[in-house]
PDB file of C-alpha atoms in Angstrom:
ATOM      1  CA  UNK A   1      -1.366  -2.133  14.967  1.00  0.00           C
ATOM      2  CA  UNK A   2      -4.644  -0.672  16.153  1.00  0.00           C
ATOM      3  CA  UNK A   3      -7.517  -1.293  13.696  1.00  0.00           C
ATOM      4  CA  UNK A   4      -9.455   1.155  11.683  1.00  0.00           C
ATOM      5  CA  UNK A   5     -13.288   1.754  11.207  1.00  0.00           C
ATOM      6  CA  UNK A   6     -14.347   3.607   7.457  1.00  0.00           C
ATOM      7  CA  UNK A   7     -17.304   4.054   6.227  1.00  0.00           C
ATOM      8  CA  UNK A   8     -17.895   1.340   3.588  1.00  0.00           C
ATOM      9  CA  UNK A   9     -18.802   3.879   0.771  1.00  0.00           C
ATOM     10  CA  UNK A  10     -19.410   7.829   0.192  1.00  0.00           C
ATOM     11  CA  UNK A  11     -20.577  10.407  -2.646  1.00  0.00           C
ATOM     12  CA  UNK A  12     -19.523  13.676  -2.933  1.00  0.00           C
ATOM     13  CA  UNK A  13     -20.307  16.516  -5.621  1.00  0.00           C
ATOM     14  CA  UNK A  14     -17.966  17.916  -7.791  1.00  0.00           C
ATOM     15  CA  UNK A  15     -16.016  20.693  -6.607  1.00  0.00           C
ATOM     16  CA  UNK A  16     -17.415  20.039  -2.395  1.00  0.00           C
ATOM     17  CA  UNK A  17     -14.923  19.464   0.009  1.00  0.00           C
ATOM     18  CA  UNK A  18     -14.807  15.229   0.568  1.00  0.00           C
ATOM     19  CA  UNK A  19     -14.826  14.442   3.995  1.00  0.00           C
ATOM     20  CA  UNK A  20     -13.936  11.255   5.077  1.00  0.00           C
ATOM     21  CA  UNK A  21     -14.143   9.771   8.615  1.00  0.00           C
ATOM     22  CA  UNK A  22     -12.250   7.007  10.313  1.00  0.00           C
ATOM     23  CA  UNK A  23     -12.196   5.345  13.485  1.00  0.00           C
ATOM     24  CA  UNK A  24      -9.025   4.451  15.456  1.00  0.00           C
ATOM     25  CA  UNK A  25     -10.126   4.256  19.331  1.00  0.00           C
ATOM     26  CA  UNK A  26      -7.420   1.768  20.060  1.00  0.00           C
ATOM     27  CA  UNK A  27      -4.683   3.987  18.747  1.00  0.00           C
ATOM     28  CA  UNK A  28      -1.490   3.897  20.903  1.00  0.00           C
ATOM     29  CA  UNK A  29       0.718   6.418  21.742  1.00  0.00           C
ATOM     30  CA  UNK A  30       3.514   5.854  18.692  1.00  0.00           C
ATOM     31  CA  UNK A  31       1.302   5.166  16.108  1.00  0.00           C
ATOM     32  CA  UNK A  32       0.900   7.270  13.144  1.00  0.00           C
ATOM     33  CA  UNK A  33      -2.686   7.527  10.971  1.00  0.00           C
ATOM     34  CA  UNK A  34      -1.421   7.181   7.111  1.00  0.00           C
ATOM     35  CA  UNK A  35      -4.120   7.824   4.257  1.00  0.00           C
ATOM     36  CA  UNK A  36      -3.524   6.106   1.457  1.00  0.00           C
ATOM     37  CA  UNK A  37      -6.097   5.790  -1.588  1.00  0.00           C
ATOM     38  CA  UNK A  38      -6.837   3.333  -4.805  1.00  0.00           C
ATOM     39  CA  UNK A  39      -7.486   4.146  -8.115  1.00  0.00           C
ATOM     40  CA  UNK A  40      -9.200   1.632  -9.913  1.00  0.00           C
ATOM     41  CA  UNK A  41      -6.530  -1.660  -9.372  1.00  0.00           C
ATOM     42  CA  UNK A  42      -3.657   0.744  -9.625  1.00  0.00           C
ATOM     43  CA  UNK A  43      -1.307   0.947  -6.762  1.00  0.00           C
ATOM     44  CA  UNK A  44      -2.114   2.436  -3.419  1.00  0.00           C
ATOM     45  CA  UNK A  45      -1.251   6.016  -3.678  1.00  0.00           C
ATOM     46  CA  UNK A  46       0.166   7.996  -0.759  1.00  0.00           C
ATOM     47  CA  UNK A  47      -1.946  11.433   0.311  1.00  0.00           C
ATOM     48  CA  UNK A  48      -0.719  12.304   3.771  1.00  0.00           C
ATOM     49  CA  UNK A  49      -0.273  10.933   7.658  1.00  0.00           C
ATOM     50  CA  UNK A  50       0.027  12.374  10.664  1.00  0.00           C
ATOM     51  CA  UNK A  51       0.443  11.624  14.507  1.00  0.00           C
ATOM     52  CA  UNK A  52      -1.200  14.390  16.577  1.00  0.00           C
ATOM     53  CA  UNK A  53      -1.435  17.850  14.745  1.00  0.00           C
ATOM     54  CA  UNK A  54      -3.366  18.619  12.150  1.00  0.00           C
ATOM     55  CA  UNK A  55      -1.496  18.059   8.675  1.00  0.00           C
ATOM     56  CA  UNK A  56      -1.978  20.011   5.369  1.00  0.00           C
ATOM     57  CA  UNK A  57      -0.133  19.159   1.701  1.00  0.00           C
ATOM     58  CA  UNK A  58      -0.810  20.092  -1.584  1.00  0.00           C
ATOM     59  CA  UNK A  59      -3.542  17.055  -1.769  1.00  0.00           C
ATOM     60  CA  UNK A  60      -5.336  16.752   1.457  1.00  0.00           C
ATOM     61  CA  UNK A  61      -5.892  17.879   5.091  1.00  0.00           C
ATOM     62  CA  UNK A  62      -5.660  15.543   8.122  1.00  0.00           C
ATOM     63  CA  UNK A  63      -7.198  16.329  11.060  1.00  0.00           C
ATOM     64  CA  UNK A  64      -7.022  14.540  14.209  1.00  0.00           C
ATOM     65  CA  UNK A  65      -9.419  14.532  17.121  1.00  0.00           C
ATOM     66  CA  UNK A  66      -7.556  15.627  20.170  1.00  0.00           C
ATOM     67  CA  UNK A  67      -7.848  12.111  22.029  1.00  0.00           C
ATOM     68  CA  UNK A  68      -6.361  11.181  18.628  1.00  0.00           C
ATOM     69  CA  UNK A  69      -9.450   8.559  18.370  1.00  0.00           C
ATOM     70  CA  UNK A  70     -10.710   9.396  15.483  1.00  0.00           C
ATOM     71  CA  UNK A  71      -9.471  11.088  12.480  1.00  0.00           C
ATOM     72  CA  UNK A  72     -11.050  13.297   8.971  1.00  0.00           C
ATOM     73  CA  UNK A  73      -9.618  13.393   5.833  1.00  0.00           C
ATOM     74  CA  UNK A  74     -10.220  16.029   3.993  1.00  0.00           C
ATOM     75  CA  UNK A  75     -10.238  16.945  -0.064  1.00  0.00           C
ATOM     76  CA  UNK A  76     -11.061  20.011  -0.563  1.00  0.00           C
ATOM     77  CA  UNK A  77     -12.263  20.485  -3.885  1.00  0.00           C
ATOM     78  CA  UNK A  78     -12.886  17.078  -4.993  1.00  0.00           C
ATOM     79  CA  UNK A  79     -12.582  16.739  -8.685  1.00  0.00           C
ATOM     80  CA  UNK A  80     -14.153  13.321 -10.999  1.00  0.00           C
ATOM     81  CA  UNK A  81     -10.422  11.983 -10.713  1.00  0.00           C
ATOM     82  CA  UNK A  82     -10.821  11.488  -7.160  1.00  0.00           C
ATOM     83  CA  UNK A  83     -13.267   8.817  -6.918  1.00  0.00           C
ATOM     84  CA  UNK A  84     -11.324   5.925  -5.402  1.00  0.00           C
ATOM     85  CA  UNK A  85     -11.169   3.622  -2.218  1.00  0.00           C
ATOM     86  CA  UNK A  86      -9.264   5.871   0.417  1.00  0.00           C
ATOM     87  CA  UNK A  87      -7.628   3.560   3.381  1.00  0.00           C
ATOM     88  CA  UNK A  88      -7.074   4.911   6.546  1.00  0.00           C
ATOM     89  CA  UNK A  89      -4.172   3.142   8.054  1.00  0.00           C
ATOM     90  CA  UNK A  90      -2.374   3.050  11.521  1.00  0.00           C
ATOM     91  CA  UNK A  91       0.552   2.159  11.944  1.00  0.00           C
ATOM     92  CA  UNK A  92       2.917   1.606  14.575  1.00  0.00           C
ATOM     93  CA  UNK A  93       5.831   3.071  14.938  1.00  0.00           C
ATOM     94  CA  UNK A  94       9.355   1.051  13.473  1.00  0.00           C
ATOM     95  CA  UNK A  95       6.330  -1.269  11.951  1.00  0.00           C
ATOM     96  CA  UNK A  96       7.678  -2.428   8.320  1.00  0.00           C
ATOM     97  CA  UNK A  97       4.276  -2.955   6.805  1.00  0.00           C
ATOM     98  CA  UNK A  98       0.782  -1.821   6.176  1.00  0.00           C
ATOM     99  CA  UNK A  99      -2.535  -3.477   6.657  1.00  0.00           C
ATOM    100  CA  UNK A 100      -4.798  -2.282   4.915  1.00  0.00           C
ATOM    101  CA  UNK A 101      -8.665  -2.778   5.457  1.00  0.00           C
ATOM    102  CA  UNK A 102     -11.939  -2.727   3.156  1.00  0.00           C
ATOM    103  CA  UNK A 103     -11.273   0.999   3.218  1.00  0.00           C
ATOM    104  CA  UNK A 104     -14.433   3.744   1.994  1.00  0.00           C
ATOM    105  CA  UNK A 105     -15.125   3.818  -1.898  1.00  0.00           C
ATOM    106  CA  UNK A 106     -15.558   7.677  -2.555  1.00  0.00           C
ATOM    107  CA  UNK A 107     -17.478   8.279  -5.769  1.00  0.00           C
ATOM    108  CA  UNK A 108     -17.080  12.204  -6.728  1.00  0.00           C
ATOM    109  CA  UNK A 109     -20.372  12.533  -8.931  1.00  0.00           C
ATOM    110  CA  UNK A 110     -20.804  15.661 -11.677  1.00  0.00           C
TER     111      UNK A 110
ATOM    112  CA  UNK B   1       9.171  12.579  -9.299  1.00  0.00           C
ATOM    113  CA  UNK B   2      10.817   9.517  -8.530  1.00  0.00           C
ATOM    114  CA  UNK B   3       8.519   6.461  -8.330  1.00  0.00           C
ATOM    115  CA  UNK B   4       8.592   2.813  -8.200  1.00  0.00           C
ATOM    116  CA  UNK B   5       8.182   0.835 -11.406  1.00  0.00           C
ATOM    117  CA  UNK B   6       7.474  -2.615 -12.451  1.00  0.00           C
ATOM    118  CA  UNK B   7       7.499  -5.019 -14.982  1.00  0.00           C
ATOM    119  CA  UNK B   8       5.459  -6.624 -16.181  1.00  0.00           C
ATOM    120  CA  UNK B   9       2.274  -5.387 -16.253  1.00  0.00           C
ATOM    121  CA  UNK B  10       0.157  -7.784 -17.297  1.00  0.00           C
ATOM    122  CA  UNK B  11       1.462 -11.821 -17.004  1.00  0.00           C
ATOM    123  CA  UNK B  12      -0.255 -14.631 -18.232  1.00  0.00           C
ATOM    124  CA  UNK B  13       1.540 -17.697 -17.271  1.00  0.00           C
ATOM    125  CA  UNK B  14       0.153 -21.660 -17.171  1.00  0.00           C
ATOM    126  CA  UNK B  15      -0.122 -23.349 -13.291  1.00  0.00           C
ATOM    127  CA  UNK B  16       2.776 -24.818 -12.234  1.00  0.00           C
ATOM    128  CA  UNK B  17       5.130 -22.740 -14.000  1.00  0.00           C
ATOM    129  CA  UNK B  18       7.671 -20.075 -12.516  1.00  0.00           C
ATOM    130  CA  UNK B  19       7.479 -16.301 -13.004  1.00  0.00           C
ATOM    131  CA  UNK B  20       9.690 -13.440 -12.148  1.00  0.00           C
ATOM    132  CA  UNK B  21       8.068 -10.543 -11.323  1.00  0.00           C
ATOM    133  CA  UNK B  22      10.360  -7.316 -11.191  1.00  0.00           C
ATOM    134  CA  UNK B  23      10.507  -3.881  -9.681  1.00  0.00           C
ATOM    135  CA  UNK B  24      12.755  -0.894  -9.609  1.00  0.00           C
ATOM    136  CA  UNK B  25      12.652   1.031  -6.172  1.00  0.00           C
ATOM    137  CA  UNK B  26      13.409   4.174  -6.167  1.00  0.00           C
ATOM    138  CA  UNK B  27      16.713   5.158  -5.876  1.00  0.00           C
ATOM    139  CA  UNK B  28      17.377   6.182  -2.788  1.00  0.00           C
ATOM    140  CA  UNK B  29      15.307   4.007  -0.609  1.00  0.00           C
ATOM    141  CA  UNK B  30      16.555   1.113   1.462  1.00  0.00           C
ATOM    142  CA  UNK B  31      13.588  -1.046   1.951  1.00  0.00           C
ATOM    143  CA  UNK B  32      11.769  -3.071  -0.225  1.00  0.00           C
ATOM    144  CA  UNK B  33       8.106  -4.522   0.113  1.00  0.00           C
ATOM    145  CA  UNK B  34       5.644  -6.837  -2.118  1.00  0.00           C
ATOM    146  CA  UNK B  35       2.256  -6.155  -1.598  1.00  0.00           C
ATOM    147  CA  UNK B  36      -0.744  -8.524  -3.857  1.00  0.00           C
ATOM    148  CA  UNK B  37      -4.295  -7.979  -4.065  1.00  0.00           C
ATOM    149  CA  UNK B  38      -6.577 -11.030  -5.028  1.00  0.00           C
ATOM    150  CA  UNK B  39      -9.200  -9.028  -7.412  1.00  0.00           C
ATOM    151  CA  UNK B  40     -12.266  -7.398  -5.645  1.00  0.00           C
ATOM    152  CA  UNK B  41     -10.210  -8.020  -1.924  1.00  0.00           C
ATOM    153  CA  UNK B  42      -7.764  -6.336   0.075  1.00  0.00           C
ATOM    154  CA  UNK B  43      -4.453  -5.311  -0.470  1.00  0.00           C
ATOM    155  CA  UNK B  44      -2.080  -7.727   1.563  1.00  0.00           C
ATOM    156  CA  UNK B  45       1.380  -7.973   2.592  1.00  0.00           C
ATOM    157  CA  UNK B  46       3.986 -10.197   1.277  1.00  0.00           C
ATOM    158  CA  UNK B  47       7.238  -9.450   2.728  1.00  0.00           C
ATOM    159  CA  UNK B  48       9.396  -6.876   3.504  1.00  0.00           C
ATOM    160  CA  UNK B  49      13.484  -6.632   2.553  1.00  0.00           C
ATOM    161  CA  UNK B  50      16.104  -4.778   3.721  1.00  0.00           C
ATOM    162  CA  UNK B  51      19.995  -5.242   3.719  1.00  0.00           C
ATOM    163  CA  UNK B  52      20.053  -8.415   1.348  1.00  0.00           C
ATOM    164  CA  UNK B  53      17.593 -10.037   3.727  1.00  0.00           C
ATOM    165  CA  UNK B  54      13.821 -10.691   4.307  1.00  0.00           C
ATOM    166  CA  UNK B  55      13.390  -8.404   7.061  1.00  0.00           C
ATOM    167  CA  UNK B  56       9.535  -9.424   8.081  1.00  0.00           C
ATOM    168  CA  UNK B  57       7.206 -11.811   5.735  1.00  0.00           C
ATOM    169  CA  UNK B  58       3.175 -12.914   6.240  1.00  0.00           C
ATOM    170  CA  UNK B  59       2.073 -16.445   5.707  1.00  0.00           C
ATOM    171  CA  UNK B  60       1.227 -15.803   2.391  1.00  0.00           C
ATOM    172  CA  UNK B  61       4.517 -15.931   1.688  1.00  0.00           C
ATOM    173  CA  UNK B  62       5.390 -20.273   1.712  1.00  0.00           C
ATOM    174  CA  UNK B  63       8.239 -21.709   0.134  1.00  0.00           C
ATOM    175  CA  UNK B  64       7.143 -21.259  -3.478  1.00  0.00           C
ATOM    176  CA  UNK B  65       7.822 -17.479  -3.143  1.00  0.00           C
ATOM    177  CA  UNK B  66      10.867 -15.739  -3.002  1.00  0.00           C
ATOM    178  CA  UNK B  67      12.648 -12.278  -3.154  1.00  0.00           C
ATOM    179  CA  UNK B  68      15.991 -10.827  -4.130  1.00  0.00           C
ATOM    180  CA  UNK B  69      17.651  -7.817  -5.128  1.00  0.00           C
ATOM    181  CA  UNK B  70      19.981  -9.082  -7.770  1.00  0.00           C
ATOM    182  CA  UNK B  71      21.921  -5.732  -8.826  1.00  0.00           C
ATOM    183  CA  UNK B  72      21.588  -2.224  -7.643  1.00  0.00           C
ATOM    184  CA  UNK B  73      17.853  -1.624  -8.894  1.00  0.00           C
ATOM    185  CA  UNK B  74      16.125  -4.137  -9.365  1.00  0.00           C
ATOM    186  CA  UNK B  75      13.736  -5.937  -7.022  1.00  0.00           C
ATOM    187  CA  UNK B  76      12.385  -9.025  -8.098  1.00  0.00           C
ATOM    188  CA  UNK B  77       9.396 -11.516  -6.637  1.00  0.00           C
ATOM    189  CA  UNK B  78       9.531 -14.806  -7.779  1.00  0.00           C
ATOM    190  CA  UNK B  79       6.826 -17.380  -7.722  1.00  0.00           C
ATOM    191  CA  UNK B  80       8.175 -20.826  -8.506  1.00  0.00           C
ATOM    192  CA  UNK B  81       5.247 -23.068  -8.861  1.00  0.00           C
ATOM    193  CA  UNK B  82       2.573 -20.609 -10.139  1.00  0.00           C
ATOM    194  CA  UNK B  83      -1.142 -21.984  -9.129  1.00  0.00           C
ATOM    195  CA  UNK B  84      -4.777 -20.912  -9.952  1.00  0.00           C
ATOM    196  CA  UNK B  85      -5.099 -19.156  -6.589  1.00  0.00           C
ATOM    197  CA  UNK B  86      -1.652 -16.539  -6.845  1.00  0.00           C
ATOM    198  CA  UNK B  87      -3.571 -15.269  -9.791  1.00  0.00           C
ATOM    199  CA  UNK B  88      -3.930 -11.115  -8.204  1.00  0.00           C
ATOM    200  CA  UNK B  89      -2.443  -7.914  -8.587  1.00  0.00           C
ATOM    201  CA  UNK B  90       1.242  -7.924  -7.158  1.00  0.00           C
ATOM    202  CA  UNK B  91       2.368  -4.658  -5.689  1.00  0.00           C
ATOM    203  CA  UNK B  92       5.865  -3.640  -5.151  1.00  0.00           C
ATOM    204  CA  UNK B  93       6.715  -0.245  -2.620  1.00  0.00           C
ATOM    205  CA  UNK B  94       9.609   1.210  -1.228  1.00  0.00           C
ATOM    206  CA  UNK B  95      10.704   3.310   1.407  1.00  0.00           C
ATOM    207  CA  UNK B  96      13.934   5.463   2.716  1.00  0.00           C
ATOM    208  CA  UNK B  97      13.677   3.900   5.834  1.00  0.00           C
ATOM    209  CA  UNK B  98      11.482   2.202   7.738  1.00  0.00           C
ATOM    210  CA  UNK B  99       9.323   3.488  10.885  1.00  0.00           C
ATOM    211  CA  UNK B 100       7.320   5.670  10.257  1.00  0.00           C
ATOM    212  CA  UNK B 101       8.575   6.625   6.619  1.00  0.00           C
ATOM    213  CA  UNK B 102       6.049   6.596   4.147  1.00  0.00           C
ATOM    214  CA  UNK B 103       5.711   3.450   1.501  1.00  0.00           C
ATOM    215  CA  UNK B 104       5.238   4.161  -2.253  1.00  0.00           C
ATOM    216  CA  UNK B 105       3.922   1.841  -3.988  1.00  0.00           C
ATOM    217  CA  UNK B 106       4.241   1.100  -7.801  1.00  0.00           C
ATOM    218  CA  UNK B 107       1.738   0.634 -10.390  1.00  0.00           C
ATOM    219  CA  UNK B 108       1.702  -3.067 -10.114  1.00  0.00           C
ATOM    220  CA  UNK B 109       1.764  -6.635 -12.527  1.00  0.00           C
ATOM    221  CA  UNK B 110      -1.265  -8.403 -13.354  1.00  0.00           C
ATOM    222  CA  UNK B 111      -0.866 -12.184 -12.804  1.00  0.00           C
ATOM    223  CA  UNK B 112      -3.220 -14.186 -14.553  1.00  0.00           C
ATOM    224  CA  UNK B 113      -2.599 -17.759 -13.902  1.00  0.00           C
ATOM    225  CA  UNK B 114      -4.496 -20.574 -15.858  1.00  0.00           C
TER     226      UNK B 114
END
């Protein structure tokens, strides 16, 4: 699986859109870029993936550079209950597992 | 929502001795993962489980660790020589299929060996 690059740590006001970067330039063609996030030590929560469009759910937008190198999560109106450590993960495709790295600690601040 | 759940939360068992940790997958999903983080580290893979077998497992996972689905819904991790070092956060996750189908993972058990 192709390895990620996140920022170590980010702040972002209450209510401002979160934006979170992530590296991927070794991305192959199958893989897919998951987002995943952790609350405190709870388990890794699911927000969205995607493999070459833009993505949208009721809890995030993905968007995906075009050479598909690089990738933006974004929260749109981040809220206190949103500071966590978001992971960025790519995954090939029929892989059965995740690796997940340091990931970027997002503190939402009032 | 359906979502994965696990018992126990918290465990506080003495080195040496065996523990059973156990998850229910949700219902529908036909693979089966264990996931532990070590406190302040990353979240690492275990071992994956599909079909009545270990489908894929890291070298975490030796000898002393083993899985099985013993019924329809439960999932269960067990540890059979507990020492100081498995002491983490053990995650269990699920998914319908595997590929690119998304993992969800459950709140965890806290394994406190001493």
């Amino acid at each position: 699986d192709a390895k990620t690059t996140q920022p170590t740590s980010m702040d972002c006001a209450e209510g401002r859109a979160a934006n979170l970067p992530c590296n991927h330039s070794t991305i192959s063609g199958n893989e897919y870029v998951y987002w995943y996030r952790q609350i405190h030590s709870q388990g890794p929560q699911y927000i969205i993936h995607g493999l070459k469009n833009n993505e949208t759910n009721e809890m995030a937008s993905l968007i995906i550079t075009e050479d598909r190198k690089s990738s933006t999560l974004i929260l749109p109106h981040a809220t206190l209950r949103d500071t966590a450590v978001y992971y960025c993960i790519v995954r090939r495709n029929y892989g059965q597992n995740f690796v997940f790295g340091p990931g970027t600690r997002l503190s939402v601040l009032p | 929502e359906p979502e994965v759940t696990q018992t126990p939360s918290h465990q506080v068992t003495q080195m040496g001795q065996e523990v059973i940790l156990r998850c229910v997958p949700i219902s529908n999903h036909l693979y089966f993962y264990w996931y532990r983080q070590i406190l302040g580290q990353k979240v690492e893979f275990l071992v994956s489980f599909y079909n009545n077998e270990i489908s894929e497992k890291s070298e975490i996972f030796d000898d002393q660790f083993s899985v099985e689905r013993p019924d329809g819904s439960n999932f269960t991790l067990k540890i059979r020589s507990t020492k100081l070092e498995d002491s983490a956060m053990y995650f269990c996750a699920s998914s319908l299929e595997t590929g690119q189908e998304t993992q969800y993972f459950g709140p965890g058990t806290r394994l406190l060996v001493l």
